[in-house]
Short mmCIF file of C-alpha atoms and ligand atoms in Angstrom, two decimals:
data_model
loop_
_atom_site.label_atom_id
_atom_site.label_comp_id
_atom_site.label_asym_id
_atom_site.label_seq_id
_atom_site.Cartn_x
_atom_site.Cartn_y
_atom_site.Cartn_z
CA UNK A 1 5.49 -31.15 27.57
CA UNK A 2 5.93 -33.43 30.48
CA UNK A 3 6.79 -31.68 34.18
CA UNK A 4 7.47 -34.09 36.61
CA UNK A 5 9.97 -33.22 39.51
CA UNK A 6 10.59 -37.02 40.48
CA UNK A 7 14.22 -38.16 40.14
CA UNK A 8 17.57 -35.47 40.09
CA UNK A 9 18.71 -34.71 36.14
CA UNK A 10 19.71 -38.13 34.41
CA UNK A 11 22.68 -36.20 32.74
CA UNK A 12 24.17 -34.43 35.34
CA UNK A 13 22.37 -35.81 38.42
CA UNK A 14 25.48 -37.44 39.91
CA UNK A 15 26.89 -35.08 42.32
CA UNK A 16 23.45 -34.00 43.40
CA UNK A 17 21.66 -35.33 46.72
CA UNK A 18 18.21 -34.26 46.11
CA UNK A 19 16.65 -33.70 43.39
CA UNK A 20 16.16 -29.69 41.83
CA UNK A 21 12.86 -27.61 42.85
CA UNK A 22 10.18 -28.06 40.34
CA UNK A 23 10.35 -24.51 39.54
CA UNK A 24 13.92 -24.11 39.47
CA UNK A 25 13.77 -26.92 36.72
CA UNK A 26 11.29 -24.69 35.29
CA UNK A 27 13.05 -21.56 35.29
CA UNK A 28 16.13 -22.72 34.12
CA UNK A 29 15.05 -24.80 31.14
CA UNK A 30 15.35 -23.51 27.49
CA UNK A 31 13.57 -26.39 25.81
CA UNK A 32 10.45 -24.65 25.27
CA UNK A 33 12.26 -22.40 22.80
CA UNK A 34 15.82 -23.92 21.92
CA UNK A 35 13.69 -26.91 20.23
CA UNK A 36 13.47 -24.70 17.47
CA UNK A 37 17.25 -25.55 16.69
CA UNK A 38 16.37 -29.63 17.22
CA UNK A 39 17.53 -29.90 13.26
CA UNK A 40 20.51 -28.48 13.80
CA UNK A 41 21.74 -30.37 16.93
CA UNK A 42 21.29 -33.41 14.95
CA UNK A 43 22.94 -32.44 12.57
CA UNK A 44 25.85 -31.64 14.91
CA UNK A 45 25.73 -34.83 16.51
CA UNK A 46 25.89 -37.06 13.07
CA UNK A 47 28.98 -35.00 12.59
CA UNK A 48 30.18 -35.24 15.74
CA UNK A 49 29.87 -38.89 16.03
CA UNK A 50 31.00 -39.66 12.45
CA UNK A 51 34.42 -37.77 13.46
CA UNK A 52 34.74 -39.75 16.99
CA UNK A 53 34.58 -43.23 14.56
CA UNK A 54 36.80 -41.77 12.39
CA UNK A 55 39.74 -40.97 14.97
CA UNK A 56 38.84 -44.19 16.70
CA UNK A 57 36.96 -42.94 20.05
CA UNK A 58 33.72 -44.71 18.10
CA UNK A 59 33.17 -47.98 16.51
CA UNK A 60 31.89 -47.99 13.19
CA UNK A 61 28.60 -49.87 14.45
CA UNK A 62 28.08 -47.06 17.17
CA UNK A 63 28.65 -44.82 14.90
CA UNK A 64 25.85 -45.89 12.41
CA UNK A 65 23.37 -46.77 15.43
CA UNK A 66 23.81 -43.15 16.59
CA UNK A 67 23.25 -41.68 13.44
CA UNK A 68 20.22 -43.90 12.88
CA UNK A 69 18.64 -43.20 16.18
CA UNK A 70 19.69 -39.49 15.77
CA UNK A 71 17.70 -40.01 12.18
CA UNK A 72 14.65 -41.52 13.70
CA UNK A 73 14.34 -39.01 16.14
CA UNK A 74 14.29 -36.11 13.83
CA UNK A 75 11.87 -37.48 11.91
CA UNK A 76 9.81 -37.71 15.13
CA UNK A 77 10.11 -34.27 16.05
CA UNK A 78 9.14 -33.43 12.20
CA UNK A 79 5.88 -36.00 12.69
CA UNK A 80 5.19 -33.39 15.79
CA UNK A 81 5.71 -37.22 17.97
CA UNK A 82 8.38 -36.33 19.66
CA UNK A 83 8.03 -35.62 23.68
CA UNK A 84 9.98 -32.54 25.39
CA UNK A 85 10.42 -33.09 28.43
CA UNK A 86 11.11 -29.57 30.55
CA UNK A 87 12.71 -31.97 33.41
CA UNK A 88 15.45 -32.52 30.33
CA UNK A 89 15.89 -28.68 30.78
CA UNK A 90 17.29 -28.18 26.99
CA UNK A 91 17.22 -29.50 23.52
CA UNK A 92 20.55 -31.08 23.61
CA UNK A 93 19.24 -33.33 27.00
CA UNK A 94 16.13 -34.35 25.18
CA UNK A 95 17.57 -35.20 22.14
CA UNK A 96 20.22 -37.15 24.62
CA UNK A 97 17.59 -38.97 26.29
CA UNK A 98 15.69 -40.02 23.54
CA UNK A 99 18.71 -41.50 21.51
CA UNK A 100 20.02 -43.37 25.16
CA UNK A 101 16.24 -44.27 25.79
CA UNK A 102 15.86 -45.94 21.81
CA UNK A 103 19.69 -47.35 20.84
CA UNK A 104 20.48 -48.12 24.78
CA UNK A 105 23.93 -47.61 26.26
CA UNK A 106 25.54 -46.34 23.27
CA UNK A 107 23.36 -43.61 23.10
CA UNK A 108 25.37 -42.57 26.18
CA UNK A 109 28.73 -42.11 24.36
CA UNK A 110 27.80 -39.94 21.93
CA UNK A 111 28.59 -36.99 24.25
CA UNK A 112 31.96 -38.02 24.43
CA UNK A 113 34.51 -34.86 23.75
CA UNK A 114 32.01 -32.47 24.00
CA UNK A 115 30.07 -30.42 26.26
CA UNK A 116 26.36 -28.91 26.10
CA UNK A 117 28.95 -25.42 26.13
CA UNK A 118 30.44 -26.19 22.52
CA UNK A 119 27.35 -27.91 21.32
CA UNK A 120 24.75 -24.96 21.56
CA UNK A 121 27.52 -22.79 20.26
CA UNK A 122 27.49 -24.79 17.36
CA UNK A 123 23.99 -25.20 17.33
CA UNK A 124 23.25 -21.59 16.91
CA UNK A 125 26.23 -21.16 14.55
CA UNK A 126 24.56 -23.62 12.19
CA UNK A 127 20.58 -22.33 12.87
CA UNK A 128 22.16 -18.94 11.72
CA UNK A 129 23.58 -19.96 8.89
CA UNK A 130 20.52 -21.13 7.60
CA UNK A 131 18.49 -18.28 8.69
CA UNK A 132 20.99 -15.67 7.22
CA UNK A 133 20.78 -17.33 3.37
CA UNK A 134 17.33 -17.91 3.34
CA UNK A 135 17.38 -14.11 4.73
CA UNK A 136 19.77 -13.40 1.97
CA UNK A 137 17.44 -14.67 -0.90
CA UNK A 138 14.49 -12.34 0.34
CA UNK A 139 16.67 -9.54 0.76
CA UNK A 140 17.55 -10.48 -3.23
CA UNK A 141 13.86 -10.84 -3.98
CA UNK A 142 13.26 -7.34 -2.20
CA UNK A 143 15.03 -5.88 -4.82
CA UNK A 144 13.98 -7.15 -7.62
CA UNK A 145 10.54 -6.11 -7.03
CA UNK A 146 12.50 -2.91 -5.87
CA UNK A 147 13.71 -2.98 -9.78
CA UNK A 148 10.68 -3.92 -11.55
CA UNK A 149 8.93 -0.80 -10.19
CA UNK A 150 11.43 1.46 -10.70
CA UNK A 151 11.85 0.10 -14.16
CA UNK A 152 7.82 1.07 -14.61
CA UNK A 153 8.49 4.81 -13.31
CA UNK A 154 12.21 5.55 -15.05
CA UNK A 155 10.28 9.05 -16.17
CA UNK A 156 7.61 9.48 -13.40
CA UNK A 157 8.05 13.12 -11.97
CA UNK A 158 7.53 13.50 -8.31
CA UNK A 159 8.62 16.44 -6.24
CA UNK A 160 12.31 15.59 -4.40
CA UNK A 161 11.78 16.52 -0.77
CA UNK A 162 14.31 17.79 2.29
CA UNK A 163 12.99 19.05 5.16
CA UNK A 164 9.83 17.24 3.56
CA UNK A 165 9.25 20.33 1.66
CA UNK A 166 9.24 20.24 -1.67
CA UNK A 167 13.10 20.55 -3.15
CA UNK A 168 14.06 19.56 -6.37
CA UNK A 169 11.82 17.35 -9.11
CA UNK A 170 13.13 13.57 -9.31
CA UNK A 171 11.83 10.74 -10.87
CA UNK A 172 10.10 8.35 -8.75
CA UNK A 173 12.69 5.51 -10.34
CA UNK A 174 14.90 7.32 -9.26
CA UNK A 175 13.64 7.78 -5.45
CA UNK A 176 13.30 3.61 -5.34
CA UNK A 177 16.94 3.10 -6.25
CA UNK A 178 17.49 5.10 -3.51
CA UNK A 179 15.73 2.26 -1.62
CA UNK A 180 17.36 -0.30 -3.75
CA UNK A 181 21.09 0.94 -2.57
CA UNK A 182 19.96 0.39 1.27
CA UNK A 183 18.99 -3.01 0.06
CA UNK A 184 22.09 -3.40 -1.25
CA UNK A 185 24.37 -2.80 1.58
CA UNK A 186 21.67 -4.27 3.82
CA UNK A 187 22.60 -7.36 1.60
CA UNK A 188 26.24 -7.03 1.94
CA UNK A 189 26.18 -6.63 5.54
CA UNK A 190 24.28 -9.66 6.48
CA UNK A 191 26.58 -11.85 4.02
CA UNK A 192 29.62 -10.17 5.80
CA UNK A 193 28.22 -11.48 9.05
CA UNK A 194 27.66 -14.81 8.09
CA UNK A 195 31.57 -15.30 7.66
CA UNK A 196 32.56 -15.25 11.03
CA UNK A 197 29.08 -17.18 11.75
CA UNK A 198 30.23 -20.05 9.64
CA UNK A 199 33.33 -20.96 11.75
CA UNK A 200 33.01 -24.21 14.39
CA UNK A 201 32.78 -23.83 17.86
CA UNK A 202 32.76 -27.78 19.08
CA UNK A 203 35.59 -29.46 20.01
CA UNK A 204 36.25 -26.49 22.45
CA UNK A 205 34.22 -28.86 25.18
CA UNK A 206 33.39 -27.16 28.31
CA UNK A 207 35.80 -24.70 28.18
CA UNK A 208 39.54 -25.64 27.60
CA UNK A 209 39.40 -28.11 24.70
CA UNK A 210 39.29 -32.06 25.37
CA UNK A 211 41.59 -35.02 25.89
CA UNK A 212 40.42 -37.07 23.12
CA UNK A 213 41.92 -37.12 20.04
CA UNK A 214 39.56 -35.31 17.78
CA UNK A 215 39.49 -34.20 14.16
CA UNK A 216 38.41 -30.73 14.72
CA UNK A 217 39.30 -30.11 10.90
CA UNK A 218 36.89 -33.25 9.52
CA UNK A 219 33.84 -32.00 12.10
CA UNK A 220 34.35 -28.53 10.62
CA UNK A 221 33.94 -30.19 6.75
CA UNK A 222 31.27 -32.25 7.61
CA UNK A 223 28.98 -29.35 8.76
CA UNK A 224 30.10 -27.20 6.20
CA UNK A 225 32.24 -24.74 8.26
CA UNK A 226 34.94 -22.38 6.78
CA UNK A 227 37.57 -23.96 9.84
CA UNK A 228 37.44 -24.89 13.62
CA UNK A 229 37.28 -21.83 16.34
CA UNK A 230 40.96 -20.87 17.23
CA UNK A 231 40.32 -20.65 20.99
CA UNK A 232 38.44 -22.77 23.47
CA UNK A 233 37.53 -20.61 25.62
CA UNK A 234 36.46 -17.90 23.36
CA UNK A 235 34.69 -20.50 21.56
CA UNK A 236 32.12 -21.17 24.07
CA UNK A 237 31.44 -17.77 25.50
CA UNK A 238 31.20 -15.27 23.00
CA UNK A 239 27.98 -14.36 21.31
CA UNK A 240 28.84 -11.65 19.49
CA UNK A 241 28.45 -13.00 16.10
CA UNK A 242 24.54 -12.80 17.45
CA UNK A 243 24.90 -9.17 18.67
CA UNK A 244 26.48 -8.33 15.66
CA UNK A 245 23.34 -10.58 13.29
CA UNK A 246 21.01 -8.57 15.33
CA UNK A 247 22.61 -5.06 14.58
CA UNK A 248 22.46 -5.99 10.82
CA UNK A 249 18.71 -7.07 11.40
CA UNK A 250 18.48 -3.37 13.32
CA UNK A 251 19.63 -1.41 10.47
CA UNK A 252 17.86 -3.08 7.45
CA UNK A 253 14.54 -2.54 9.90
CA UNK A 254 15.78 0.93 10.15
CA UNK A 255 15.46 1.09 5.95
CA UNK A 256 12.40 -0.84 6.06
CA UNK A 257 10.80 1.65 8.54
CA UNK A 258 11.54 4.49 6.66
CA UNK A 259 10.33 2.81 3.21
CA UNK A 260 7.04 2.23 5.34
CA UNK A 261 7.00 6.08 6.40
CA UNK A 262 6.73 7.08 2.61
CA UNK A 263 4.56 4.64 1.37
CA UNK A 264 2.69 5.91 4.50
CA UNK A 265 1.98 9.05 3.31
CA UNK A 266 2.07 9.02 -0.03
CA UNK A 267 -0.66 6.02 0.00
CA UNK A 268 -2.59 8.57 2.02
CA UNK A 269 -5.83 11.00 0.49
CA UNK A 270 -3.24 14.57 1.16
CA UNK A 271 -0.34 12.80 -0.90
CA UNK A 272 -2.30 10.25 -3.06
CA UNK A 273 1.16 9.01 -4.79
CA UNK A 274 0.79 5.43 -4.66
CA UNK A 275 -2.07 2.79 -4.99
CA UNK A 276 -1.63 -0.12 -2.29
CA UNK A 277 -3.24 -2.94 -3.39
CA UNK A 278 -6.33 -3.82 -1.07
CA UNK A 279 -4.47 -6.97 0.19
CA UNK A 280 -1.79 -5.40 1.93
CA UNK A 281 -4.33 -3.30 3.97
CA UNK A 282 -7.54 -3.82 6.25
CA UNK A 283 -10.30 -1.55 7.05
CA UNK A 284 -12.02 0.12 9.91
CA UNK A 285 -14.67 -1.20 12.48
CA UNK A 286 -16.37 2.00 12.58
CA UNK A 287 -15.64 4.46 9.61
CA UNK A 288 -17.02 3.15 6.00
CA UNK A 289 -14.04 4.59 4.01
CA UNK A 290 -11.41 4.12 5.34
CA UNK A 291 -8.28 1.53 3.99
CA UNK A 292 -4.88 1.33 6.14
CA UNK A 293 -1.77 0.95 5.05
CA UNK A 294 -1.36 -1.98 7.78
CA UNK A 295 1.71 -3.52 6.54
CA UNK A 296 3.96 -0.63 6.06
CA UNK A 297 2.70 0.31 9.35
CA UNK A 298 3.53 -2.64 11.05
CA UNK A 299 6.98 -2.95 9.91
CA UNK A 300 7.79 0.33 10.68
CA UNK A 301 6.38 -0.96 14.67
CA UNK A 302 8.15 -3.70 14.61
CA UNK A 303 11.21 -2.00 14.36
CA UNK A 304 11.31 -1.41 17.59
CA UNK A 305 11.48 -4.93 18.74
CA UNK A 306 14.70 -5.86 16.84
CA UNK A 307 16.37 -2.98 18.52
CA UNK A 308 15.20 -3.68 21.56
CA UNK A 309 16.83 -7.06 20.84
CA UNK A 310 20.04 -5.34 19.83
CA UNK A 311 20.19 -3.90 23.37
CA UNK A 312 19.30 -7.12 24.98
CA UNK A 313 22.17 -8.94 23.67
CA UNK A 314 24.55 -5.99 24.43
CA UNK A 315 23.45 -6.19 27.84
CA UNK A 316 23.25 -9.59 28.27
CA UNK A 317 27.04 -10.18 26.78
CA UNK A 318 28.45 -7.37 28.84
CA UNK A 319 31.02 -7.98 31.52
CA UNK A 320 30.42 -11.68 31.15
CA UNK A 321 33.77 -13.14 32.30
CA UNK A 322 35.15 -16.46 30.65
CA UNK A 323 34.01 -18.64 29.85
CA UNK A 324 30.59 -19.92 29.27
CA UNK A 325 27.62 -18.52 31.81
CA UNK A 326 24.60 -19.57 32.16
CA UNK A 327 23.61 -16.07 30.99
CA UNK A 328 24.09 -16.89 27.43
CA UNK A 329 20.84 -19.12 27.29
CA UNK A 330 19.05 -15.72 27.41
CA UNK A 331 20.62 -15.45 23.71
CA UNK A 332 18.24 -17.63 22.05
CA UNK A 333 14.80 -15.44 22.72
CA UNK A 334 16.01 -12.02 21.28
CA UNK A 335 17.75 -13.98 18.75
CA UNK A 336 14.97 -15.81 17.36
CA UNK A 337 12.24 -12.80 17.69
CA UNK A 338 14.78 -11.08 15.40
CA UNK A 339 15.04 -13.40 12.69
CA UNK A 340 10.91 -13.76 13.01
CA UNK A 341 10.34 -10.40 12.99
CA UNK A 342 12.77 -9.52 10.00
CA UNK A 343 11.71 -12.52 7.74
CA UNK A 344 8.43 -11.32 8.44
CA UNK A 345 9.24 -7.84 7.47
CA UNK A 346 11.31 -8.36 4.47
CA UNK A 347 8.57 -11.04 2.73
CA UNK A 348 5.72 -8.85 3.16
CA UNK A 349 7.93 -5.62 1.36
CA UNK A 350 9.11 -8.08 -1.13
CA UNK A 351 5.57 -9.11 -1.84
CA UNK A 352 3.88 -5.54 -1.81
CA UNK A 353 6.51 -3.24 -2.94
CA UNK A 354 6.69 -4.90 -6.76
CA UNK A 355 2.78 -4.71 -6.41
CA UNK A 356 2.39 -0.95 -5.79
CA UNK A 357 0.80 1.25 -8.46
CA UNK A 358 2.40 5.01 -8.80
CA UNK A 359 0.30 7.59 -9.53
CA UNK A 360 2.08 9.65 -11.87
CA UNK A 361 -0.60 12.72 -12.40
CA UNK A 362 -0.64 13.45 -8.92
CA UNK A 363 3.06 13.25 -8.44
CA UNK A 364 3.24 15.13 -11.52
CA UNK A 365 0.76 17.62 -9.76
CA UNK A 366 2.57 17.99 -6.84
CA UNK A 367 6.20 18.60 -7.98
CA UNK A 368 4.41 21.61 -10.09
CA UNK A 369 2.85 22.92 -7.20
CA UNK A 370 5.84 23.43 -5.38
CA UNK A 371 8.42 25.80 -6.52
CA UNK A 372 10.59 22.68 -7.51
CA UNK A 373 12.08 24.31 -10.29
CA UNK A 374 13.54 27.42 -8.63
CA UNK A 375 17.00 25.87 -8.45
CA UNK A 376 16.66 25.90 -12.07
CA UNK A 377 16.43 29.20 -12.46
CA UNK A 378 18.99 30.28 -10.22
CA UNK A 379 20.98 28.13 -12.20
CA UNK A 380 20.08 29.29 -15.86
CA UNK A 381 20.92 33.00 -14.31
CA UNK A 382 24.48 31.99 -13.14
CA UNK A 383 24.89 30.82 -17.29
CA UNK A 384 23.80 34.20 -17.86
CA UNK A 385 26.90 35.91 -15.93
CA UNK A 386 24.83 36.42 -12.36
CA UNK A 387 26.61 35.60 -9.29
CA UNK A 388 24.88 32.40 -7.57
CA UNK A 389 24.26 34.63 -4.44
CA UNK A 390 22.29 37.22 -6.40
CA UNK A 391 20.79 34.45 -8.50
CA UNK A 392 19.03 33.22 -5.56
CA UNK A 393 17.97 36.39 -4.16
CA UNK A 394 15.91 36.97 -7.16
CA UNK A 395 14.38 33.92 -7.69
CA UNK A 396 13.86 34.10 -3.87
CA UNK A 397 11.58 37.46 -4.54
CA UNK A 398 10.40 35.67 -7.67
CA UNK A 399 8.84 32.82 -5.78
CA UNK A 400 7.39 35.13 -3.04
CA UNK A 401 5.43 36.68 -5.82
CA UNK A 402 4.05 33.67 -7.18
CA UNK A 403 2.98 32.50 -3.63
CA UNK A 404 1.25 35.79 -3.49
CA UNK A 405 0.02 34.94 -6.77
CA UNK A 406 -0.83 31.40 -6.60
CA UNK A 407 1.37 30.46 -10.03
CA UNK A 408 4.24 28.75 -9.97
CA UNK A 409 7.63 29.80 -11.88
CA UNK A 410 6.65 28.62 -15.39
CA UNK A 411 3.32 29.72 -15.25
CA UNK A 412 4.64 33.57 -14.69
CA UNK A 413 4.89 35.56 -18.61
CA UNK A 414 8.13 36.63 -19.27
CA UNK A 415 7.73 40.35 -18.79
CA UNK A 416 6.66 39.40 -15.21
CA UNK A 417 9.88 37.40 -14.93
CA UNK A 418 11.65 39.88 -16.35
CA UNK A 419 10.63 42.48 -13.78
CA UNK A 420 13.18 40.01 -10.86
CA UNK A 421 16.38 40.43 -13.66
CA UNK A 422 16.04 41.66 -16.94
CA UNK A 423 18.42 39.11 -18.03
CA UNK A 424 15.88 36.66 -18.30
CA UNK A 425 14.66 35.14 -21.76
CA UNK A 426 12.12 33.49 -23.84
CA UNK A 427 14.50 30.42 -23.10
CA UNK A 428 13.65 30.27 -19.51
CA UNK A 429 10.65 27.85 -19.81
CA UNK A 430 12.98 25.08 -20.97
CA UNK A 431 14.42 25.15 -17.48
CA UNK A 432 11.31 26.06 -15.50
CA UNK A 433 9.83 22.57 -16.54
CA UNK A 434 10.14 19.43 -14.51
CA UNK A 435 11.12 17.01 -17.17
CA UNK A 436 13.74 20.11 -18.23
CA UNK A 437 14.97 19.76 -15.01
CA UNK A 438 15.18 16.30 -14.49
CA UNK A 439 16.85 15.56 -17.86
CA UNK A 440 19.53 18.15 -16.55
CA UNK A 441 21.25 16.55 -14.09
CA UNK A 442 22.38 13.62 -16.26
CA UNK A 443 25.26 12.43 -14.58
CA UNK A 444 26.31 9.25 -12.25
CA UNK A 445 23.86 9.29 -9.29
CA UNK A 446 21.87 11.88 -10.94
CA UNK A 447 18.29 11.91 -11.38
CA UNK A 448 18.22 11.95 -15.56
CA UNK A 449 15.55 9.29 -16.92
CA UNK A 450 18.79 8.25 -18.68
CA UNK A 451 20.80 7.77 -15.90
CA UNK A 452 18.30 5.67 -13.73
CA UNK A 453 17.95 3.20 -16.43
CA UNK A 454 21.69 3.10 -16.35
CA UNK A 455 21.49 2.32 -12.64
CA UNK A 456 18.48 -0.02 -13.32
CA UNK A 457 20.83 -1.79 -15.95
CA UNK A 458 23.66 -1.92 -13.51
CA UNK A 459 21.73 -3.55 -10.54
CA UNK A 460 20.36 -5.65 -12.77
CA UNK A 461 23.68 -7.25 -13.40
CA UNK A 462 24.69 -6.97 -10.02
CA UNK A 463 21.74 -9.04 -9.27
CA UNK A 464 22.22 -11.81 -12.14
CA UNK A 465 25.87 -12.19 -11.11
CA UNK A 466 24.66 -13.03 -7.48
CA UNK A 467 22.31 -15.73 -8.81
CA UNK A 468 24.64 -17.20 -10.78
N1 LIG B 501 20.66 -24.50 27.40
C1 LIG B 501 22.01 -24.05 27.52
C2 LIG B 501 22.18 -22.73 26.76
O1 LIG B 501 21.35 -22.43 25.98
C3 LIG B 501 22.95 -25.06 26.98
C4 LIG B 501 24.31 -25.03 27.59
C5 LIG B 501 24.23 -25.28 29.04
N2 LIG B 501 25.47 -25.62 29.60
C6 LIG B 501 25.57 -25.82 30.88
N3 LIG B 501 26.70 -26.20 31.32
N4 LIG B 501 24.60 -25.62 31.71
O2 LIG B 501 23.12 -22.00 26.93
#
């Protein structure tokens, strides 16, 4: 990167009668990170110019010697040849310079009807676009490997928590389509956003539209957009398709964190639930046997930064009058950490979570250990004419004996149970087992082996009906 303070800005120089402090031009350029959306103010510009021939502000030979320059010079930037200049302050004014600098005066005309104010708009608009499908496909491959381990554990028994004491047996399928309906609205949410993402800010110029007449309808085909921005002003200023990107990003980290909590502990010695293979997790300097659940525990960190970025952008949007400010090139920073830090996120959960091992005995284990089935009871009493309130008082006293005891409910003989209500039957034990109890609450939603392959099956479709 060149930083030379010699002559005032080529661009805008005009007006100015010496030339800006070298650190000013340092502190108020964004090409060090808004190069990252170099393809897509190309691809603007091709647009862009291709409309200006078409409504006659072009010739067709300046048109093609833009887009040829414009073509050369991304392929420079892709070679890693290209120069940045921080004395060009952004990537727009490099791109600029380059084009003016290889094609000559006609290079100059290309930023004719716009402004730098409806270009980066569109810029980020298009960078976003991108970003959000590819973000959409590994939010789609997320749950698929969501699916193909719930699909492995349709009848694995694990104790149901609240409180994260043991509550009710569930099958561990049945706990990951939990995960796998977050996905799914995580999903919906970002595709939502992209709709009023994919909607074209340039043409709006600096702030109030321009004097040439311009095809705002044929730019918007060109780059793909759904239509042309209804208000110039608006256009240009607001970043709140960003803000509202970034709270999307927040809440799917927000799932991801708490997947990464669980797989936490139950990959831990206490819980032992889950194998993790060894390459999503590192070892210790100092103690022999120790392996970390790194990734999970990452994610869950990194969390932090994307709503940190959520705040940013609040901030930085709030109280902005119209139109454009300056303040907006603080959008790109947050912006980009966020898609970084969720692409990040999502591919390593995508990778690892279809690679996880349950471990069924322990699970198994654990749900028997803790009283799980005591609901059960309660409810075979109510069948046998007990009010619910007095149902639970005795299997209340019931499980205070076998905590004294160290047995659970079904391990308990029948004369002992019958000493809580003498109600109580040799058919008990079919309700005092987990997979009794699981196979009971067979309805929608429900936790039935049955009914999570039902809801396996169904987001299966959902799934191949997205792809198609
Ligand atoms: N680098 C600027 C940004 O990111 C581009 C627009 C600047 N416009 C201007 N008139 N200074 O917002």
């Amino acid at each position: 990167m060149t930083d030379t303070n010699k002559t005032t800005n080529q661009q805008w120089g005009g007006r100015f009668s010496e030339p800006v402090d070298a650190f000013v031009a340092r502190f108020t350029a964004s090409v060090e990170f808004d190069q990252r959306m170099a393809k897509q103010d190309i691809q603007g510009s091709i647009a862009h110019a291709t409309m200006l021939a078409k409504v006659g502000v072009l010739t067709d030979e300046e048109r093609d010697q833009i887009i040829q320059g414009l073509t050369e010079i991304e392929q420079e930037i892709a070679r890693g040849e290209f120069e940045w200049s921080v004395e060009l302050e952004d990537v727009h004014m490099n791109i600029e310079a380059r084009l003016t600098q290889k094609i000559g005066i006609t290079g100059k005309k290309l930023h004719t009807g716009r402004s730098r104010n409806d270009q980066v708009a569109t810029d980020i608009r298009l960078y976003m676009r991108d970003e959000i499908d590819f973000l959409l496909e590994e939010v789609t491959r997320l749950q698929q490997g969501i699916l193909s381990l719930a699909e492995r554990n349709t009848d694995t028994i694990m104790p149901g928590f609240t409180h994260l004491q043991t509550a009710q047996p569930v099958t561990f399928g049945h706990h990951l389509m939990a995960w796998y309906e977050m996905a799914q609205r995580d999903y919906e949410r970002l595709a939502d956003c992209r709709k009023r993402v994919n909607i074209l800010p340039l043409g709006a110029a600096a702030l109030a539209g321009t004097t040439y007449p311009i095809d705002r309808h044929m730019t918007a085909d060109l780059l793909g957009f759904e239509r042309p921005t209804y208000n110039s002003l608006d256009s240009v200023s607001d970043r709140d398709f960003a803000i509202e990107f970034t709270s999307a990003a927040s809440i799917t980290m927000m799932h991801l964190s708490r997947w990464a909590e669980e797989l936490v502990m139950w990959a831990s010695a206490q819980f032992n639930f889950i194998f993790l293979p060894d390459r999503f997790c590192t070892g210790s300097s100092i103690m022999p046997q120790k392996k970390n659940p790194d990734v999970p525990e990452l994610v869950r960190g990194k969390t932090g930064r994307v709503y940190g970025h959520l705040m940013g952008l609040l901030t930085l949007m709030k109280s902005q009058c119209l139109a454009y400010n300056k303040d907006n090139q603080e959008d790109k920073e947050p912006l980009f950490d966020t898609v970084d830090t969720l692409r990040g996120s999502l591919r390593s959960f995508a990778d690892m979570i279809p690679a996880i091992e349950a471990r069924g005995e322990y699970m198994y284990e654990a749900a028997r250990r803790g009283f799980s089935t005591a609901t059960d009871l309660a409810d075979y009493l109510v069948r046998k004419g007990v009010a619910f309130r007095d149902a639970h008082e005795i299997v209340g006293k019931a499980v205070g004996f076998g905590v004294k005891e160290g047995r659970d409910l079904s391990e308990m003989t029948l004369e002992e149970l019958q000493g809580f209500g003498d109600m109580i039957e040799q058919d008990v034990f079919e309700v005092l087992t987990l997979e009794g109890s699981v196979a009971a609450r067979d309805h929608i939603g429900g936790t039935a082996p049955a009914q999570v392959k039902a809801a396996i099956e169904r987001a299966q479709a959902e799934l191949a009906d997205r792809l198609k």
